[in-house]
Coordinates of C-alpha atoms in Angstrom, one line a residue:
Chain U
M1 CA -3.0 -37.5 8.0
F2 CA -5.9 -38.4 5.8
A3 CA -8.3 -38.5 8.8
H4 CA -7.3 -35.2 10.3
A5 CA -6.5 -33.0 7.3
A6 CA -8.8 -29.9 6.8
H7 CA -9.4 -31.0 3.2
V8 CA -9.8 -34.7 2.3
A9 CA -11.1 -36.6 -0.7
E10 CA -11.2 -40.2 -1.9
L11 CA -11.4 -41.3 -5.5
R12 CA -11.3 -44.6 -7.3
L13 CA -9.4 -44.6 -10.6
P14 CA -8.6 -47.4 -13.0
L15 CA -5.0 -48.5 -12.7
A16 CA -4.7 -48.3 -16.5
A17 CA -5.0 -44.5 -16.2
N18 CA -1.9 -44.4 -14.0
P19 CA -3.4 -42.4 -11.2
A20 CA 0.0 -41.2 -9.8
D21 CA 0.8 -39.6 -13.2
V22 CA -2.6 -38.0 -13.4
L23 CA -2.3 -36.5 -9.9
R24 CA 1.2 -35.3 -10.7
E25 CA 0.1 -33.6 -13.9
C26 CA -2.8 -31.9 -12.2
L27 CA -0.7 -30.6 -9.4
E28 CA 2.1 -29.4 -11.6
Q29 CA -0.4 -27.5 -13.7
R30 CA -1.5 -25.7 -10.6
G31 CA 2.0 -24.6 -9.7
F32 CA 2.8 -27.3 -7.2
S33 CA 6.3 -28.8 -7.1
V34 CA 5.7 -32.5 -6.9
R35 CA 7.8 -35.4 -5.6
S36 CA 6.7 -39.0 -5.3
E37 CA 7.9 -42.2 -3.9
A38 CA 6.8 -45.9 -3.8
D39 CA 6.4 -47.6 -0.5
G40 CA 5.6 -51.2 -1.0
G41 CA 2.4 -51.3 -3.0
L42 CA 1.6 -47.7 -2.2
I43 CA 2.6 -44.6 -4.1
H44 CA 2.9 -41.3 -2.2
V45 CA 2.7 -38.1 -4.2
R46 CA 3.3 -34.8 -2.5
G47 CA 2.8 -31.4 -4.0
D48 CA 4.0 -28.1 -2.4
R49 CA 3.3 -24.6 -3.5
N50 CA 5.1 -21.6 -2.1
R51 CA 7.0 -23.8 0.3
L52 CA 9.3 -21.0 1.4
A53 CA 6.4 -18.7 2.3
P54 CA 6.8 -19.1 6.0
V55 CA 10.3 -17.5 5.7
A56 CA 8.4 -14.3 4.7
T57 CA 7.0 -14.0 8.2
L58 CA 10.6 -14.2 9.5
L59 CA 11.5 -11.5 7.0
T60 CA 8.6 -9.2 8.2
H61 CA 9.5 -9.6 11.8
S62 CA 13.3 -9.2 11.1
A63 CA 12.3 -5.9 9.3
V64 CA 10.7 -4.7 12.6
L65 CA 14.1 -5.3 14.4
I66 CA 16.0 -3.6 11.6
L67 CA 13.6 -0.7 11.7
T68 CA 14.1 -0.3 15.4
L69 CA 17.8 -0.4 15.0
G70 CA 17.6 2.3 12.3
L71 CA 15.4 4.5 14.5
V72 CA 17.9 4.1 17.4
L73 CA 20.8 5.0 15.1
S74 CA 18.9 8.0 13.7
N75 CA 18.2 9.4 17.2
A76 CA 21.6 8.5 18.8
S77 CA 23.9 9.5 16.0
G78 CA 22.0 11.8 13.7
W79 CA 22.2 15.5 13.6
R80 CA 20.7 18.4 11.7
E81 CA 22.1 21.9 11.2
E82 CA 20.1 24.7 9.7
L83 CA 22.2 27.1 7.6
N84 CA 21.1 30.5 6.6
L85 CA 23.2 31.8 3.7
A86 CA 23.1 35.3 2.3
P87 CA 24.2 35.5 -1.4
G88 CA 27.9 34.6 -1.6
E89 CA 28.1 33.9 2.1
T90 CA 30.1 31.0 3.5
V91 CA 29.3 29.3 6.9
D92 CA 30.6 26.5 8.9
V93 CA 28.6 23.3 9.3
R94 CA 28.6 22.4 12.9
I95 CA 27.8 19.0 14.4
R96 CA 25.4 19.0 17.2
R97 CA 24.0 15.7 18.6
G98 CA 20.2 15.6 18.4
W99 CA 17.7 17.1 16.1
D100 CA 17.0 20.6 17.4
S101 CA 18.7 22.6 14.7
R102 CA 17.6 26.0 16.2
L103 CA 20.2 25.7 18.9
S104 CA 23.0 24.6 16.7
A105 CA 24.0 27.9 15.1
Q106 CA 25.9 28.9 18.2
S107 CA 27.0 25.6 19.5
G108 CA 28.4 22.2 18.4
D109 CA 31.6 20.9 17.0
N110 CA 32.9 22.1 13.7
S111 CA 32.5 19.3 11.2
G112 CA 35.3 20.8 9.1
L113 CA 32.9 21.5 6.3
R114 CA 32.0 24.9 5.0
V115 CA 29.3 25.8 2.6
R116 CA 28.9 28.8 0.3
N117 CA 25.8 30.1 -1.4
A118 CA 26.9 30.5 -5.0
G119 CA 23.6 31.4 -6.4
F120 CA 19.9 30.7 -6.4
T121 CA 17.5 30.3 -9.4
I122 CA 13.7 29.9 -9.6
V123 CA 12.9 27.5 -12.4
R124 CA 9.6 28.1 -14.1
Y125 CA 7.2 26.3 -16.4
A126 CA 6.3 27.8 -19.8
D127 CA 3.2 29.4 -18.3
G128 CA 5.3 31.2 -15.6
T129 CA 4.4 29.1 -12.6
V130 CA 7.1 27.8 -10.4
A131 CA 8.6 24.5 -11.4
G132 CA 11.4 24.2 -8.9
Y133 CA 14.2 25.9 -7.0
D134 CA 17.9 25.5 -7.5
A135 CA 20.5 26.6 -5.1
E136 CA 24.1 26.4 -6.3
V137 CA 26.5 25.7 -3.4
V138 CA 30.2 25.1 -3.0
L139 CA 31.4 22.8 -0.2
S140 CA 34.9 23.2 1.1
E141 CA 37.0 21.2 3.6
G142 CA 40.3 22.3 5.0
G143 CA 40.3 25.4 2.9
L144 CA 40.0 23.4 -0.3
E145 CA 36.9 23.1 -2.5
A146 CA 35.5 19.7 -2.0
K147 CA 32.3 19.7 -4.0
H148 CA 30.5 22.2 -6.3
G149 CA 26.8 21.3 -6.9
H150 CA 23.2 22.1 -6.8
V151 CA 20.6 21.6 -4.1
R152 CA 17.1 21.2 -5.4
L153 CA 13.8 20.2 -3.9
N154 CA 13.7 16.4 -3.7
Q155 CA 17.4 16.3 -4.9
P156 CA 19.7 16.8 -1.9
L157 CA 23.4 17.3 -2.4
T158 CA 25.3 14.7 -0.5
Y159 CA 28.9 14.8 0.7
R160 CA 30.6 12.5 3.2
G161 CA 27.3 11.3 4.6
V162 CA 25.9 14.8 5.0
A163 CA 22.9 15.6 2.9
F164 CA 22.1 19.3 2.1
T165 CA 18.4 19.9 1.5
L166 CA 16.7 23.1 0.5
Q167 CA 14.4 24.5 3.1
R168 CA 13.5 28.1 2.2
Y169 CA 14.6 31.1 0.2
A170 CA 14.0 34.8 0.7
P171 CA 14.7 37.9 -1.5
Y172 CA 18.0 39.6 -0.5
G173 CA 18.5 42.7 -2.6
E174 CA 18.6 41.6 -6.2
S175 CA 19.5 38.1 -5.3
Y176 CA 18.2 35.5 -2.8
S177 CA 19.3 34.2 0.6
V178 CA 18.7 30.5 1.1
T179 CA 18.2 28.2 4.1
L180 CA 19.7 24.8 3.8
N181 CA 19.5 21.8 6.2
A182 CA 22.7 19.8 6.6
V183 CA 21.5 16.4 7.7
H184 CA 23.5 13.4 8.9
D185 CA 21.3 10.4 9.5
P186 CA 23.0 7.1 9.7
G187 CA 19.8 5.3 10.5
Y188 CA 17.8 6.3 7.4
G189 CA 19.2 3.6 5.2
L190 CA 18.3 0.9 7.7
V191 CA 14.8 2.4 8.1
A192 CA 14.2 2.4 4.3
I193 CA 15.6 -1.1 3.8
A194 CA 13.5 -2.4 6.8
G195 CA 10.4 -0.8 5.2
L196 CA 10.9 -2.4 1.9
L197 CA 11.7 -5.8 3.5
M198 CA 8.5 -5.5 5.4
F199 CA 6.5 -4.8 2.3
L200 CA 8.1 -7.8 0.6
G201 CA 7.5 -10.1 3.6
L202 CA 3.9 -9.0 4.0
T203 CA 3.2 -9.4 0.3
V204 CA 4.6 -12.9 0.2
S205 CA 2.8 -13.9 3.4
F206 CA -0.6 -12.7 2.4
N207 CA -0.5 -13.4 -1.3
L208 CA 1.7 -16.5 -1.7
P209 CA 0.7 -18.7 1.2
H210 CA 2.1 -22.2 1.6
A211 CA -0.2 -25.0 0.5
S212 CA 0.5 -28.7 0.2
I213 CA -1.5 -31.7 -1.1
H214 CA -0.6 -35.3 -0.2
G215 CA -1.9 -38.1 -2.4
R216 CA -1.7 -41.8 -1.5
I217 CA -2.5 -44.3 -4.3
E218 CA -3.3 -47.7 -3.2
P219 CA -2.7 -50.9 -5.2
K220 CA -6.3 -51.2 -6.4
G221 CA -6.5 -47.6 -7.7
L222 CA -8.0 -46.0 -4.6
V223 CA -6.6 -42.4 -4.4
R224 CA -6.7 -40.6 -1.1
L225 CA -6.0 -36.9 -1.1
A226 CA -5.3 -34.6 1.9
G227 CA -4.8 -30.9 1.6
H228 CA -3.2 -28.4 4.0
A229 CA -2.8 -24.8 3.6
D230 CA -1.9 -21.7 5.5
Q231 CA -5.0 -19.9 6.7
R232 CA -4.2 -17.0 4.4
A233 CA -4.7 -19.3 1.4
W234 CA -8.2 -17.8 1.0
D235 CA -9.4 -19.8 -1.9
F236 CA -7.8 -23.2 -1.0
R237 CA -11.2 -24.9 -0.3
R238 CA -12.4 -24.2 -3.9
Q239 CA -9.0 -25.0 -5.4
F240 CA -8.8 -28.4 -3.6
A241 CA -12.3 -29.2 -4.8
A242 CA -11.4 -28.3 -8.4
L243 CA -8.3 -30.4 -8.2
V244 CA -10.2 -33.4 -7.0
A245 CA -12.8 -33.0 -9.8
E246 CA -10.1 -32.7 -12.4
V247 CA -8.2 -35.8 -11.2
D248 CA -11.4 -37.7 -11.2
K249 CA -12.3 -36.5 -14.7
R250 CA -8.9 -37.2 -16.2
G251 CA -8.5 -40.6 -14.5
N252 CA -11.9 -41.9 -15.5
R253 CA -11.8 -40.5 -19.0
Chain N
M1 CA -16.8 14.1 -15.4
F2 CA -18.6 13.8 -12.0
A3 CA -22.1 13.7 -13.4
L4 CA -21.5 10.8 -15.7
T5 CA -19.6 9.0 -13.0
V6 CA -22.5 9.3 -10.6
V7 CA -25.0 8.2 -13.2
L8 CA -22.9 5.1 -14.1
L9 CA -22.2 4.4 -10.4
G10 CA -25.8 4.9 -9.5
G11 CA -26.9 2.6 -12.3
A12 CA -24.5 -0.1 -11.1
I13 CA -25.7 0.3 -7.5
V14 CA -29.3 -0.1 -8.5
A15 CA -28.5 -3.2 -10.5
H16 CA -26.5 -4.7 -7.6
V17 CA -29.4 -4.0 -5.2
V18 CA -31.8 -5.8 -7.6
H19 CA -29.4 -8.7 -7.9
L20 CA -29.0 -8.8 -4.1
T21 CA -32.7 -8.7 -3.3
S22 CA -34.0 -10.9 -6.2
G23 CA -31.0 -13.2 -6.7
R24 CA -31.5 -12.9 -10.4
R25 CA -28.5 -13.9 -12.4
R26 CA -29.2 -11.5 -15.2
A27 CA -29.4 -8.6 -12.8
G28 CA -26.0 -9.6 -11.5
Q29 CA -24.5 -9.7 -14.9
V30 CA -25.9 -6.2 -15.6
A31 CA -24.5 -5.0 -12.3
S32 CA -21.0 -6.4 -13.0
G33 CA -21.2 -4.9 -16.5
A34 CA -22.1 -1.5 -15.2
T35 CA -19.3 -1.6 -12.7
V36 CA -16.8 -2.5 -15.4
V37 CA -18.1 0.3 -17.6
T38 CA -17.9 2.8 -14.7
W39 CA -14.3 1.7 -13.9
A40 CA -13.3 1.9 -17.5
F41 CA -14.8 5.4 -17.8
L42 CA -13.0 6.6 -14.7
T43 CA -9.8 5.1 -16.0
A44 CA -10.1 6.9 -19.3
R45 CA -10.9 10.2 -17.6
L46 CA -8.0 9.9 -15.2
L47 CA -5.6 9.1 -18.1
R48 CA -7.0 12.1 -20.0
R49 CA -6.5 14.4 -17.1
G50 CA -3.0 13.1 -16.6
L51 CA -2.1 13.7 -20.2
E52 CA -3.6 17.2 -20.1
A53 CA -1.8 18.1 -16.9
G54 CA 1.5 16.5 -17.9
H55 CA 1.7 14.4 -14.7
W56 CA 0.0 11.5 -13.0
P57 CA -3.4 12.6 -11.6
L58 CA -2.2 12.1 -8.0
S59 CA -1.2 15.6 -7.0
N60 CA -4.1 16.9 -4.9
R61 CA -7.2 15.8 -2.9
Y62 CA -9.5 16.0 -5.9
E63 CA -7.3 13.8 -8.0
F64 CA -6.7 11.5 -5.1
A65 CA -10.4 11.1 -4.4
L66 CA -11.1 10.2 -8.0
C67 CA -8.3 7.6 -7.9
F68 CA -9.5 6.4 -4.5
S69 CA -13.0 5.8 -6.0
W70 CA -11.4 4.1 -9.1
A71 CA -9.3 1.9 -6.8
I72 CA -12.4 0.8 -4.8
L73 CA -14.1 -0.3 -8.0
G74 CA -10.9 -2.0 -9.3
V75 CA -10.2 -4.0 -6.2
Y76 CA -13.9 -4.9 -6.0
L77 CA -13.9 -6.2 -9.6
L78 CA -10.8 -8.2 -8.9
L79 CA -12.3 -9.8 -5.8
E80 CA -15.6 -10.3 -7.5
A81 CA -13.8 -12.2 -10.3
S82 CA -11.9 -14.3 -7.8
W83 CA -14.7 -14.8 -5.3
R84 CA -17.3 -15.4 -8.1
D85 CA -19.9 -13.6 -6.1
R86 CA -21.5 -10.3 -6.6
R87 CA -23.5 -9.8 -3.4
A88 CA -21.1 -7.2 -2.0
G89 CA -21.4 -4.9 -5.0
A90 CA -24.2 -2.8 -3.6
F91 CA -22.4 -2.1 -0.4
V92 CA -19.0 -1.5 -1.9
L93 CA -20.1 0.8 -4.7
V94 CA -21.9 3.1 -2.2
L95 CA -18.6 3.8 -0.6
A96 CA -17.0 4.4 -4.0
L97 CA -19.9 6.9 -4.7
L98 CA -19.3 8.6 -1.3
V99 CA -15.6 9.1 -2.1
A100 CA -16.4 10.4 -5.7
T101 CA -18.9 12.8 -4.1
H102 CA -16.0 14.2 -1.9
A103 CA -14.1 14.8 -5.1
A104 CA -17.0 16.7 -6.6
T105 CA -17.2 19.0 -3.6
R106 CA -13.6 20.2 -3.9
P107 CA -13.1 23.8 -4.9
A108 CA -12.9 24.7 -8.6
D109 CA -9.2 25.6 -8.4
M110 CA -8.4 22.2 -7.1
R111 CA -10.5 20.5 -9.9
A112 CA -8.7 22.5 -12.6
T113 CA -5.6 20.8 -14.0
A114 CA -2.3 22.6 -13.0
P115 CA 1.4 22.0 -13.3
L116 CA 3.0 20.1 -10.4
L117 CA 4.1 22.1 -7.3
P118 CA 7.9 21.9 -7.0
V119 CA 7.9 19.7 -4.0
L120 CA 5.6 17.2 -5.7
R121 CA 8.1 16.7 -8.6
S122 CA 9.4 13.4 -7.4
V123 CA 9.0 9.8 -8.5
W124 CA 8.6 8.9 -4.9
L125 CA 5.4 11.0 -4.9
Q126 CA 3.9 8.8 -7.6
I127 CA 4.8 5.7 -5.8
H128 CA 3.8 7.0 -2.4
V129 CA 0.4 8.2 -3.5
F130 CA -0.4 5.3 -5.9
T131 CA 0.3 2.7 -3.2
A132 CA -1.9 4.6 -0.8
V133 CA -4.7 4.6 -3.4
V134 CA -4.4 0.8 -3.8
A135 CA -4.4 0.3 0.0
Y136 CA -7.4 2.6 0.5
G137 CA -9.3 0.9 -2.3
A138 CA -8.8 -2.5 -0.7
F139 CA -9.8 -1.1 2.7
G140 CA -12.9 0.4 1.1
V141 CA -13.9 -3.0 -0.3
A142 CA -13.2 -4.6 3.2
A143 CA -15.5 -2.0 4.7
G144 CA -18.2 -2.7 2.1
L145 CA -18.0 -6.3 3.0
G146 CA -18.2 -5.4 6.7
I147 CA -21.3 -3.4 6.1
M148 CA -22.8 -6.3 4.2
Q149 CA -22.0 -8.6 7.2
L150 CA -23.6 -6.3 9.6
V151 CA -26.7 -5.5 7.5
G152 CA -27.1 -9.1 6.5
G153 CA -27.2 -10.2 10.1
R154 CA -27.8 -13.9 10.3
K155 CA -29.3 -14.2 6.8
P156 CA -27.2 -16.9 5.2
Q157 CA -27.8 -15.5 1.7
I158 CA -26.0 -12.3 2.7
A159 CA -23.7 -13.0 5.6
G160 CA -21.5 -16.0 6.3
D161 CA -18.0 -17.4 6.5
E162 CA -17.2 -16.6 2.9
V163 CA -17.9 -12.9 3.4
E164 CA -15.7 -12.9 6.5
L165 CA -12.9 -14.7 4.6
T166 CA -13.2 -12.2 1.7
T167 CA -13.1 -9.3 4.2
R168 CA -9.9 -10.6 5.6
R169 CA -8.5 -11.1 2.1
A170 CA -9.3 -7.5 1.2
V171 CA -7.6 -6.2 4.4
A172 CA -4.6 -8.5 3.7
L173 CA -4.4 -7.1 0.1
G174 CA -4.4 -3.5 1.3
F175 CA -2.0 -3.8 4.3
P176 CA 1.3 -4.3 2.4
W177 CA 0.4 -1.5 0.1
L178 CA -0.3 0.9 3.0
T179 CA 3.1 -0.2 4.5
L180 CA 4.8 0.6 1.2
S181 CA 3.0 3.9 1.0
I182 CA 4.3 4.9 4.4
V183 CA 7.8 3.7 3.6
T184 CA 8.0 5.6 0.3
G185 CA 6.4 8.6 1.9
G186 CA 9.3 8.5 4.4
I187 CA 11.9 8.2 1.5
W188 CA 10.3 11.2 -0.2
A189 CA 10.3 13.2 3.0
Q190 CA 13.9 12.4 3.6
K191 CA 14.8 13.6 0.1
A192 CA 12.6 16.7 0.2
W193 CA 13.1 17.9 3.8
G194 CA 15.9 15.8 5.3
R195 CA 13.7 13.8 7.7
Y196 CA 11.8 10.7 7.0
W197 CA 9.4 11.1 9.9
S198 CA 8.4 14.4 11.6
W199 CA 5.1 13.5 13.4
D200 CA 3.2 15.6 10.9
P201 CA -0.6 15.2 11.5
K202 CA -0.9 13.3 8.2
E203 CA 2.0 11.0 9.1
T204 CA 0.6 10.4 12.5
W205 CA -2.8 9.4 11.1
A206 CA -1.2 7.2 8.5
L207 CA 0.5 5.4 11.4
V208 CA -2.8 5.1 13.3
T209 CA -4.4 3.6 10.2
W210 CA -1.5 1.2 9.8
L211 CA -1.7 0.1 13.5
W212 CA -5.5 -0.3 13.2
Y213 CA -5.2 -2.7 10.3
L214 CA -2.3 -4.5 11.9
L215 CA -4.7 -5.1 14.8
I216 CA -7.3 -6.5 12.5
L217 CA -4.8 -8.9 11.0
H218 CA -3.6 -10.0 14.4
V219 CA -7.0 -10.6 16.1
R220 CA -7.7 -13.3 13.4
P221 CA -7.1 -16.3 15.8
L222 CA -9.4 -14.8 18.5
R223 CA -13.0 -16.2 18.3
C224 CA -14.5 -13.2 20.0
W225 CA -13.3 -11.0 17.2
R226 CA -14.9 -12.8 14.3
G227 CA -18.1 -12.2 12.4
R228 CA -19.9 -9.0 13.3
Q229 CA -17.0 -7.8 15.5
L230 CA -14.5 -8.1 12.6
A231 CA -17.0 -6.3 10.4
A232 CA -17.2 -3.5 12.9
L233 CA -13.4 -3.3 13.0
T234 CA -13.1 -3.0 9.3
I235 CA -15.8 -0.3 9.1
A236 CA -14.1 1.6 11.8
G237 CA -10.8 1.2 10.0
F238 CA -12.3 2.7 6.9
G239 CA -13.6 5.6 9.1
I240 CA -9.9 6.1 10.1
V241 CA -8.9 6.0 6.4
L242 CA -11.5 8.6 5.6
F243 CA -10.4 10.8 8.5
S244 CA -6.8 10.5 7.5
F245 CA -7.7 11.5 3.9
A246 CA -10.3 14.1 4.4
G247 CA -10.5 14.8 8.1
V248 CA -6.9 15.6 8.8
P249 CA -6.7 18.6 6.3
W250 CA -9.9 19.9 8.0
L251 CA -8.4 19.5 11.4
V252 CA -5.1 21.2 10.3
R253 CA -7.2 24.1 9.0
V254 CA -9.5 24.4 12.1
V255 CA -6.8 23.9 14.8
R256 CA -4.1 25.6 12.7
L257 CA -1.7 22.7 13.1
E258 CA 1.6 22.8 11.2
T259 CA 1.8 20.4 8.3
L260 CA 4.1 19.6 5.4
H261 CA 1.1 18.1 3.6
G262 CA -0.6 21.3 2.6
F263 CA -1.4 20.3 -1.0

């Protein structure tokens, strides 16, 4: 190990300074988790930092699989329905496999859901510029009102896995007609989770790489150090040199 | 705002060039000091703009360009502190100046503060754009280091393994943030339009950018893609970033493509 490690050093410390303790302290101060064991006259000290970092690579690549699964689910089971609603009008929400909503108005299975345009408001800032749009809708199922709510930009109304988003509006007499999208996308959650897992995995892999330092203290005070680090431990060479210098300084003080 | 930013950035660049060519420690200290002052000035101005507008200054290309320039300086200062080396400053700051110049050439109505458009009123917008800013800043620094590697050639005082290592580090810093930016953009799109991906030109180029930097991270073990080749890849990557940021809106306008990113 000491002959082939990428980073090696050799120090001679007085036994009175207790080299194993000095090395342990220096490693712990740098965030290494340290364990040591005696082997005959030798003392082995091993410090590890970010030991579980390799798991992050697994996390990142698992995220790719989850993302793929999410995309497949979105495309296989997702559907979108564009709903044009005059003021007060009620329309059926139809399920059509696939994403081309333009064809769905005349075809598809009835989802059992109906949606009514109960009003539309343009929200304005104090200076008169448009701050948002608010469509009030009533959802019904089996002839009974199921949900009464608002669809705003960036705030879809969700009912039984179907999200209603606001697409457009147009003047209609003294009121407004609105165009809503009814979207059912069972893969979206997986895609979002996969993306966040990927970010987590990449962040850990690139910023918290695994590093280990192995010290062997011989009976006469000779301290041999060997350092190993993931290739993404960008500054490890400098850190290893600083550790060696500090162990030397403290041990010979 | 722009004039003083240019003066400060220009001064910092000159100091960095003097430091690079003379190796004088004092010039290096002045260069770092000027960079910190420029960054602090930009930070203060962006905060002030945000307070005036009542929202984070991330809502159009003018504000994004200013934040982009700010991020290049910020990431560079972080790497300079960690690397304990100032040689890359002259190259990186020129890119920050280039991006700040793009901001200055935006139309007056874009430079004026305005309330947020309805579709931009989402916390996901703040996260999506801020993460893109951080990623782009890191890629700007990587490109500056790449230029340094190419310009320095075989001069050991300019090029070398340390520069390459720092280039990789900058790319590795930016990549997770670009990933998060794309993911949060998808979440925002799902909430706003009911679809997380629609092959919008901006989305497509974000994916191209992501794939390019993924390539850079994966060619690391290959000897033939080290040194100048890696430098060329990072510079080309930054070209893609700039195209994605400034070129795509131009393309959309000229070719009349449909886009949801019209702001």
